Coordinates of C-alpha atoms in Angstrom, one line a residue:
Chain B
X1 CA -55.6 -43.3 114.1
X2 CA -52.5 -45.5 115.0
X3 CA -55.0 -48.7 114.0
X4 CA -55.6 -47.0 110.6
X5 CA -52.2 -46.2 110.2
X6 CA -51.2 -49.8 111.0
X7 CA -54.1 -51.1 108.0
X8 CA -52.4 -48.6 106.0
X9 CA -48.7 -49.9 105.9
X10 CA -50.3 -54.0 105.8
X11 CA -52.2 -53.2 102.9
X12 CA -49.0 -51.6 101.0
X13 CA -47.2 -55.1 102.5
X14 CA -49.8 -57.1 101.0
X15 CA -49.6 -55.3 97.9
X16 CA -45.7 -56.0 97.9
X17 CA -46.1 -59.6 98.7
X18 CA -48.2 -59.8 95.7
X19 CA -45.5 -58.0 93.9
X20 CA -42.9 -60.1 95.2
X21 CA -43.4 -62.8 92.0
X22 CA -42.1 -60.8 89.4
X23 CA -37.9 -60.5 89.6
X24 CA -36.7 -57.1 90.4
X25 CA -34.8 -55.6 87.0
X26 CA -31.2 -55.1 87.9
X27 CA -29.2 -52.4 86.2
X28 CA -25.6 -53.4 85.1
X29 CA -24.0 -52.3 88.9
X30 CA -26.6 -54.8 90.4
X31 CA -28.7 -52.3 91.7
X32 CA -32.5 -52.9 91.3
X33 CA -34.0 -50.9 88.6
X34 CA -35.8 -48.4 89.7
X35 CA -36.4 -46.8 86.2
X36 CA -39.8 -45.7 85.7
X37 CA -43.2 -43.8 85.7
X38 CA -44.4 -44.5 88.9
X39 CA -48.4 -44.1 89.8
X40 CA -48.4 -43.1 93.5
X41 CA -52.0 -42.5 93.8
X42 CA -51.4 -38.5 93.1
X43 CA -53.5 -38.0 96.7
X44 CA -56.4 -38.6 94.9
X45 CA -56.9 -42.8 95.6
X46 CA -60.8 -41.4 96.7
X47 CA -61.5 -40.8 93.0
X48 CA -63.1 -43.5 91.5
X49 CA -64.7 -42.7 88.3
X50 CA -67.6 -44.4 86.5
X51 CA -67.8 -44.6 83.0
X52 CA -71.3 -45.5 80.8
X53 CA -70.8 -47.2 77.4
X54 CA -72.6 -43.9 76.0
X55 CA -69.1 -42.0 76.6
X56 CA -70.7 -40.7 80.1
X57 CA -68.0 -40.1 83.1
X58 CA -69.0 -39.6 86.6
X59 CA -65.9 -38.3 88.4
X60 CA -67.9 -37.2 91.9
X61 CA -71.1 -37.2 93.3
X62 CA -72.2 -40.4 91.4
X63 CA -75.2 -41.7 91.9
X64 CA -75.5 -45.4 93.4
X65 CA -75.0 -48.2 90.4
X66 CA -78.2 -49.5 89.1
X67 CA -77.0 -52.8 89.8
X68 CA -76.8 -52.0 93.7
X69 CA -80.0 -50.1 94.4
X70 CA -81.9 -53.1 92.1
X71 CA -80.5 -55.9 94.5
X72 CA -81.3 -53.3 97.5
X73 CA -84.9 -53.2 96.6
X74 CA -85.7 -56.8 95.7
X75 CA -84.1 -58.6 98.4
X76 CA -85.1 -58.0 102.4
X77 CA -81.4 -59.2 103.2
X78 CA -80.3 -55.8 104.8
X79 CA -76.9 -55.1 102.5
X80 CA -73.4 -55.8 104.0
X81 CA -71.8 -52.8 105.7
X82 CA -69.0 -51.0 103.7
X83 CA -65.8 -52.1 103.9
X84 CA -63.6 -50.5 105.9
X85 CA -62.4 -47.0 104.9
X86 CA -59.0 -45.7 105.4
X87 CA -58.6 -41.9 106.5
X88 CA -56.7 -40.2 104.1
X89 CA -55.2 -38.0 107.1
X90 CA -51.8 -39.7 108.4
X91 CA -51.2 -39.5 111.6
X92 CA -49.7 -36.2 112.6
X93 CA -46.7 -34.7 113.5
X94 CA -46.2 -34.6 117.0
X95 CA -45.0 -31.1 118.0
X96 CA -43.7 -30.0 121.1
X97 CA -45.8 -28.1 123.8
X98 CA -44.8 -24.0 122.7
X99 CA -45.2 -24.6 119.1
X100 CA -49.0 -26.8 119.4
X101 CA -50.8 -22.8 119.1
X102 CA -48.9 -22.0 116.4
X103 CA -50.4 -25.3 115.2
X104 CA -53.5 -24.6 115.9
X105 CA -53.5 -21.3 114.8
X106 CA -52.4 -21.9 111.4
X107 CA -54.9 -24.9 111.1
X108 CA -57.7 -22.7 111.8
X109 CA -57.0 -19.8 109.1
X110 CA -55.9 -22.5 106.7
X111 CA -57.5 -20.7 103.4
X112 CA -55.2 -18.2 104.4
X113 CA -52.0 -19.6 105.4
X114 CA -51.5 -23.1 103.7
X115 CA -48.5 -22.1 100.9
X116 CA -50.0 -25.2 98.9
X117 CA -53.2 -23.2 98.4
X118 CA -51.4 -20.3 96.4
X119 CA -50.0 -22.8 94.5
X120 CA -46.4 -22.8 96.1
X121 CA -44.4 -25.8 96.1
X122 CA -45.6 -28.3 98.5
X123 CA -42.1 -28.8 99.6
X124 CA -40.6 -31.9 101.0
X125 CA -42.3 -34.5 102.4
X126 CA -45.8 -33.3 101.5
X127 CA -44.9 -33.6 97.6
X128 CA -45.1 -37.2 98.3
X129 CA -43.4 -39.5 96.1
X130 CA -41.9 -39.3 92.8
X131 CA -44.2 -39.3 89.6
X132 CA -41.0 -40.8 87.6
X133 CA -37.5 -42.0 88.2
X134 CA -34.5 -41.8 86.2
X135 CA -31.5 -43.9 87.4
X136 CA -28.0 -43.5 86.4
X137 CA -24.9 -45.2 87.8
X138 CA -24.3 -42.2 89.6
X139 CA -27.5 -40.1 90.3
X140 CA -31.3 -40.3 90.6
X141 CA -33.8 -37.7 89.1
X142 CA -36.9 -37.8 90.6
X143 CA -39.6 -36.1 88.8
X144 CA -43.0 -34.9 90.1
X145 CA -46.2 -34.0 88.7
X146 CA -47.8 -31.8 91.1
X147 CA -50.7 -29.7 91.5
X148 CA -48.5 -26.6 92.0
X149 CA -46.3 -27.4 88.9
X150 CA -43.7 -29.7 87.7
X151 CA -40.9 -30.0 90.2
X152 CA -37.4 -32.1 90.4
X153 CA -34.6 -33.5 92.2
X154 CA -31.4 -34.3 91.4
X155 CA -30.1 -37.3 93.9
X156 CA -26.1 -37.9 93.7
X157 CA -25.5 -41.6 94.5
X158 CA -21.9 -41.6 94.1
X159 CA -20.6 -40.7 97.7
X160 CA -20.6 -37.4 97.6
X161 CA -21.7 -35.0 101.3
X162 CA -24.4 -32.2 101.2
X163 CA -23.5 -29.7 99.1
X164 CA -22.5 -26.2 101.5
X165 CA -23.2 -23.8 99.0
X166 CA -26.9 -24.1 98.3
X167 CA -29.4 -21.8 99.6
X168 CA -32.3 -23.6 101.7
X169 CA -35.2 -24.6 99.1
X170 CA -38.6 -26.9 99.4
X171 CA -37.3 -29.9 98.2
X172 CA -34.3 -29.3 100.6
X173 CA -30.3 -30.8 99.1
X174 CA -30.4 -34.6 98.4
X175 CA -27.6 -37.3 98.4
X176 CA -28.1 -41.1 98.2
X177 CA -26.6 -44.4 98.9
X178 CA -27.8 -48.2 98.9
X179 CA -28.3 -50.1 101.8
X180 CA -28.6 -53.9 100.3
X181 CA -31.7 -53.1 97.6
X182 CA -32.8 -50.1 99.1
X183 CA -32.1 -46.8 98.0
X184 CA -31.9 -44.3 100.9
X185 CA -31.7 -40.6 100.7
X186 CA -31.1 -37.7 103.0
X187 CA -32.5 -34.1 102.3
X188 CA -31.4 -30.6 104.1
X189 CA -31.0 -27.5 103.9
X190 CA -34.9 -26.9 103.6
X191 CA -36.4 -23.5 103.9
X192 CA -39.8 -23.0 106.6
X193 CA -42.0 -21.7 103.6
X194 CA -44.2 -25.4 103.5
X195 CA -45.8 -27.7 105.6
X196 CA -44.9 -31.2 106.0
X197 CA -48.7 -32.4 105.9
X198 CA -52.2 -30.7 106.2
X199 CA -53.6 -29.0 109.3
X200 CA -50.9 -26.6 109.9
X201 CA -48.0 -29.0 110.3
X202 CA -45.3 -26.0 109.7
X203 CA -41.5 -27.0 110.3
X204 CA -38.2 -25.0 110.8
X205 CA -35.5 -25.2 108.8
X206 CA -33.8 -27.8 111.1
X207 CA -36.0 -30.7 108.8
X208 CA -34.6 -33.4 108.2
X209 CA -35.9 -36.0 105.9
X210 CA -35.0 -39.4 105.3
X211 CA -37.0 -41.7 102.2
X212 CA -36.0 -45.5 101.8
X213 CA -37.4 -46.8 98.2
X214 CA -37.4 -50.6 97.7
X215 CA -38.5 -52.1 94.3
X216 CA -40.7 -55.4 94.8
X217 CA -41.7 -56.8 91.1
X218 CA -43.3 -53.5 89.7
X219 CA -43.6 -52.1 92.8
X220 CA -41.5 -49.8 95.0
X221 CA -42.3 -49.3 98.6
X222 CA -41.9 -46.0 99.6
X223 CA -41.4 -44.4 103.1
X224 CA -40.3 -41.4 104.3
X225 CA -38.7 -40.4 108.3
X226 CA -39.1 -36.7 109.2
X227 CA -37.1 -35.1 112.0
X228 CA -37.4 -31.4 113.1
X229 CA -35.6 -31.1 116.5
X230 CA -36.4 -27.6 116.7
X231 CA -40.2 -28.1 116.8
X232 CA -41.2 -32.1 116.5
X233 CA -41.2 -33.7 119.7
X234 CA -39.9 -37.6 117.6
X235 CA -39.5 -38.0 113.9
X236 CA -42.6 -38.2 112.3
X237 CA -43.7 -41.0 110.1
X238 CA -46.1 -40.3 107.3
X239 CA -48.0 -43.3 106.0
X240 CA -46.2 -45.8 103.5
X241 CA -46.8 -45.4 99.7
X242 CA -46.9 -48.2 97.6
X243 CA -46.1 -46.9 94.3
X244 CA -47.1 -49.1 90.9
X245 CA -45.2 -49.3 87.4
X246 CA -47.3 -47.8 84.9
X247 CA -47.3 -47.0 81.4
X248 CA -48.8 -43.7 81.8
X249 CA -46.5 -41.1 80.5
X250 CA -46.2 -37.9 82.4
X251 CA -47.2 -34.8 80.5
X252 CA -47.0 -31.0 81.3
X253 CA -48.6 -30.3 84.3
X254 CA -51.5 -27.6 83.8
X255 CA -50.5 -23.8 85.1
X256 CA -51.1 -23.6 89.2
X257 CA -53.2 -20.2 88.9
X258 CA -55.2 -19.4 91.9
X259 CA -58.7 -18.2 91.0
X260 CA -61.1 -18.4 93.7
X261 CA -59.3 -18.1 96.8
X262 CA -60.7 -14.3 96.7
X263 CA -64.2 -16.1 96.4
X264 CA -64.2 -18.3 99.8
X265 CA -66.8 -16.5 102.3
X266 CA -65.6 -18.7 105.3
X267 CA -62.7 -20.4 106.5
X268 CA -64.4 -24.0 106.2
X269 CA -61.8 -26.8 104.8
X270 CA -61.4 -30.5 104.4
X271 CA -58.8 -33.0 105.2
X272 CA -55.8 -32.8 102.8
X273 CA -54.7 -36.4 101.4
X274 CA -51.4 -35.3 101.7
Chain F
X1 CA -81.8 -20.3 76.8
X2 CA -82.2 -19.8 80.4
X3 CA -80.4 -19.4 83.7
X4 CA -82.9 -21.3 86.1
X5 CA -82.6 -21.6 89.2
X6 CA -83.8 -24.4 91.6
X7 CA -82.9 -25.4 95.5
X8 CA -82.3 -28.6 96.9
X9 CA -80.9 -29.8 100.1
X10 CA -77.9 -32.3 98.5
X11 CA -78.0 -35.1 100.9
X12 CA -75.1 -36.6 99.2
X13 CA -73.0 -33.6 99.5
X14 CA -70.7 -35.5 101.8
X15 CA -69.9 -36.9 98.3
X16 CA -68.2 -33.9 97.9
X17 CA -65.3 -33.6 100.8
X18 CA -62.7 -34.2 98.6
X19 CA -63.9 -32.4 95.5
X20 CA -61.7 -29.9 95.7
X21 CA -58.4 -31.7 96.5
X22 CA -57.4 -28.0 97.1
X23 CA -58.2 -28.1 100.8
X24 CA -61.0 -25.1 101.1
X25 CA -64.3 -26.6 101.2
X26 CA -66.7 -26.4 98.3
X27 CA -69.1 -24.9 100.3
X28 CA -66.8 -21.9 101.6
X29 CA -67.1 -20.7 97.8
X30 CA -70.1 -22.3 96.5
X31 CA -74.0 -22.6 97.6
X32 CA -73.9 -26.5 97.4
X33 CA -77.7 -26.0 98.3
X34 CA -78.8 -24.3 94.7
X35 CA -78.3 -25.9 91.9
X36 CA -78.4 -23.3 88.6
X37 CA -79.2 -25.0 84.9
X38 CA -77.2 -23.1 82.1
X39 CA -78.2 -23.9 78.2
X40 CA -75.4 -22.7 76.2
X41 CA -72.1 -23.2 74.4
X42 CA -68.5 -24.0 75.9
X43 CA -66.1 -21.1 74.8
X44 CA -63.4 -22.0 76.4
X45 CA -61.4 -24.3 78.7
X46 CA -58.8 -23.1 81.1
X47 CA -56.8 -26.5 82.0
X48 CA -55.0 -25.2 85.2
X49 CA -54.9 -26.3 88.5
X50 CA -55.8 -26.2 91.6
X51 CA -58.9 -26.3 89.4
X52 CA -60.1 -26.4 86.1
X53 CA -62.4 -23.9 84.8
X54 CA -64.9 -23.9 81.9
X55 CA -66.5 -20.9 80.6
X56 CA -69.8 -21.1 79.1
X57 CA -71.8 -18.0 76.7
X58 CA -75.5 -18.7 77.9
X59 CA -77.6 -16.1 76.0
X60 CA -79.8 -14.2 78.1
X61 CA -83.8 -13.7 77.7
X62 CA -82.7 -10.6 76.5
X63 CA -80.4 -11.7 73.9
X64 CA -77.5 -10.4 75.3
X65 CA -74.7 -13.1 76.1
X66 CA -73.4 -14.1 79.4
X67 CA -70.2 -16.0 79.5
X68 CA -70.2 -18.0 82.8
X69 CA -66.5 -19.2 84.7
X70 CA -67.3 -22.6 85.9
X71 CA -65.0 -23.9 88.5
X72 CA -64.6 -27.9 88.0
X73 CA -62.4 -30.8 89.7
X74 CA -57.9 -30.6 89.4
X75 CA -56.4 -31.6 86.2
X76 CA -55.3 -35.0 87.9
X77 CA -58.9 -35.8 88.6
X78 CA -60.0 -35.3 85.0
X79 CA -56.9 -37.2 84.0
X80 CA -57.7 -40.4 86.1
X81 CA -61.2 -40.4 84.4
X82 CA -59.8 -39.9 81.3
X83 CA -61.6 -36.8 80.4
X84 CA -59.3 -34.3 77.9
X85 CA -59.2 -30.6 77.7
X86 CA -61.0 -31.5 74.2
X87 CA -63.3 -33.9 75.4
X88 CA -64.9 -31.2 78.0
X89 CA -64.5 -28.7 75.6
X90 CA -66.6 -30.9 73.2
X91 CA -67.6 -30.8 69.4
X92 CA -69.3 -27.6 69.5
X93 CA -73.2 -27.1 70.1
X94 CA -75.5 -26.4 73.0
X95 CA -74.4 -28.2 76.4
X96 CA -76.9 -28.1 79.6
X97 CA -75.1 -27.5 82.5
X98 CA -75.9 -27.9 86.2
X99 CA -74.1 -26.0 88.5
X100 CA -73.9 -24.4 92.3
X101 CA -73.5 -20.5 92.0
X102 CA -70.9 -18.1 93.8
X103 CA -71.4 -17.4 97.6
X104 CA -70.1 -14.0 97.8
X105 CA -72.3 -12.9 95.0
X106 CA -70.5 -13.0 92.0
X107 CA -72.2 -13.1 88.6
X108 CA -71.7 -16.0 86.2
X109 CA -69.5 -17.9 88.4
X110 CA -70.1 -21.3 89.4
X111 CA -69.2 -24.5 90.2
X112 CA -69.9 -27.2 87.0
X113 CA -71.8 -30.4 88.5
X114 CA -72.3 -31.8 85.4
X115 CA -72.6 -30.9 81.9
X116 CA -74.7 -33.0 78.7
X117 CA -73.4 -32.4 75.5
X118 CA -75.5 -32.4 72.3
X119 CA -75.2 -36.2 71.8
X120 CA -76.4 -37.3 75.2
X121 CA -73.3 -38.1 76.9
X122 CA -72.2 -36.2 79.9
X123 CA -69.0 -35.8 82.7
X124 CA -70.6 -35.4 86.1
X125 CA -68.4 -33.3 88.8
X126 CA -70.3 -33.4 91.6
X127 CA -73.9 -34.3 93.1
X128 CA -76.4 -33.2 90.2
X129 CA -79.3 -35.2 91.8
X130 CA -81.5 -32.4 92.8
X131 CA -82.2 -31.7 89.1
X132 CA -85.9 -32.6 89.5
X133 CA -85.8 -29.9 91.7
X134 CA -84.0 -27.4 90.2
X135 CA -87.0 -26.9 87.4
X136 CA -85.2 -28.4 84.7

């Protein structure tokens, strides 16, 4: 897993160094620019659909192109092998020893448990990256586009400490600074209603969560540090994102209405990309 | 207008891990095994996540009309194909669906594998290979 994790963060570098050609827009304080819809992959980098000249979209379960079964069946050259996949799982959240049951326990019943699957806010980190930033000389918004709904944050960049006076929440209290070109935040005060990733990974309300975002041409590498004394045994490193500029304007996200969870006649379930 | 329906093992339901993007398994709600052919008209398109859902009125032999709930892929996943709530809702006429039916026994509800609109073009959702099978 550590191997795949390792292809995962040189691919985003490799994307970056390609990246690196095109000057990083500066805003008048010298900051980079980080101004933008961003296209972070939405979890769903697996979806590639195929479209027919007769209007025709296959979105999953597409059958093998023409083009490959024809060269399959008039050649004896045995075809290449794949290339090499990627898991979407990151590697997981190491917890310590009395909490690894709970784990497992909450992995197992996860139609049941996982807040993401009755459409609650994914919380902080799982929510990934931000669908679109808005930079002022003071503050970031970050806006998201999720399957549960539309979520924001509100990042003060001037100086100022964690506000005291907030209740806990998902997406936790934010303030950011610059370190050279790289805009760091710190989020608290989370409540322990989400999961930092799939497979049961619960956390207290200790979570910490620490994102660095550097722009690279019209890219922005994106990584994120999660600590939870209370039950992590280290900080936890999801994998980096590599998010692209992209004209694609965000829109309303659809209602999250669960239909079908009352529907499920066993407790089978697949990896979550996030 | 009929309500067919064929089997098939789907060899290529492996296809389908990350249908869903909503964590349960397609298979925990749906018999990926069966594949049911619908003839009828879309009323309806609920653009909502964690899925999509598009009913279809499929008149019985009887004459009396069904409308079937048919579960289909996240907003986002329609979105990266570029598929529109209009565009699945469609210009109107008879569609022919293909689609795996409810587990726990529920009537008219599915989950849509692909549907063909009147012109010959069609959005595919999942595997919808067993068709020569399913008595189409």
């Amino acid at each position: 897993m550590r191997s795949l994790a390792s292809l995962g963060v040189l691919l985003v570098v490799c994307g970056a160094v390609l990246a690196a050609d095109k000057p990083v827009p500066r805003l008048a304080d010298g900051h980079p620019d980080l101004n933008g819809t961003w296209d972070n992959g939405s979890g769903i980098d697996f979806v590639h659909p195929e479209k027919s000249a007769d209007g025709s979209v296959c979105v999953a379960g597409c059958p093998p192109a023409p083009a490959a079964s024809a060269q399959q069946t008039s050649s004896k050259t045995p075809a290449a092998p794949p290339p090499p996949r990627t898991s979407p799982q990151p590697d997981l959240p190491k917890y310590k020893p009395e909490f690894l049951g709970k784990v497992h326990e909450l992995d197992k019943n996860q139609v049941r448990t996982d807040p993401v699957l009755r459409c609650k806010s994914p919380g902080l980190p799982r929510i990934g990256p931000p669908d679109k930033i808005v930079q002022t000389r003071n503050q970031v918004v970050f806006l998201y586009d999720d399957v549960s709904g539309a979520f924001w944050r509100i990042i003060p960049t001037d100086g100022r400490p964690h506000r005291t006076d907030v209740d806990d929440s998902y997406l936790g209290d934010s303030v950011g600074h610059w370190e050279g070109d790289t805009l760091v935040i710190e989020a608290n005060h989370f409540n322990d209603d989400s999961w930092l990733t799939d497979n049961g990974a619960f956390h207290s309300t200790e979570l910490r969560v620490t994102e660095r975002l550097h722009r690279i041409g019209d890219t922005i590498d994106y990584e994120a540090v999660v600590e939870d004394p209370k039950v992590l045994q280290e900080p936890w490193h999801p994998k980096h994102r590599l998010l692209k500029l992209t004209d694609m304007e965000l829109a309303e996200p659809a209602p999250c209405i669960d239909q079908d969870l009352k529907h499920l006649v066993d407790d089978s379930h697949h990896a979550n990309p996030r | 207008m009929r309500a067919g329906l064929g089997c098939g093992v789907l060899v290529a339901y492996a296809c389908l891990a990350g249908v869903a993007a909503a964590h349960h398994s397609l298979a925990a709600e749906f018999d990926t095994r069966k594949l049911i052919h619908l003839e009828g008209v879309v009323s309806r398109i609920d653009w909502s996540n964690p899925h999509i859902y598009v009913s279809v009125d499929v008149k019985e032999p009887g004459g009396k009309v069904a409308t079937w709930r048919l579960e289909c892929v996240p907003t986002a996943m329609a979105r990266k194909a570029g598929i529109t709530k209009t565009q699945l809702f469609g210009e109107g006429g008879t569609v022919q669906v293909e689609a795996y039916p409810a587990r726990d026994g529920t009537p008219q509800l599915g989950y849509l594998a692909r549907i063909s609109y009147p012109d010959g073009h069609h959005f595919q959702f999942g595997p919808a290979d067993t068709l020569a099978s399913a008595g189409k």
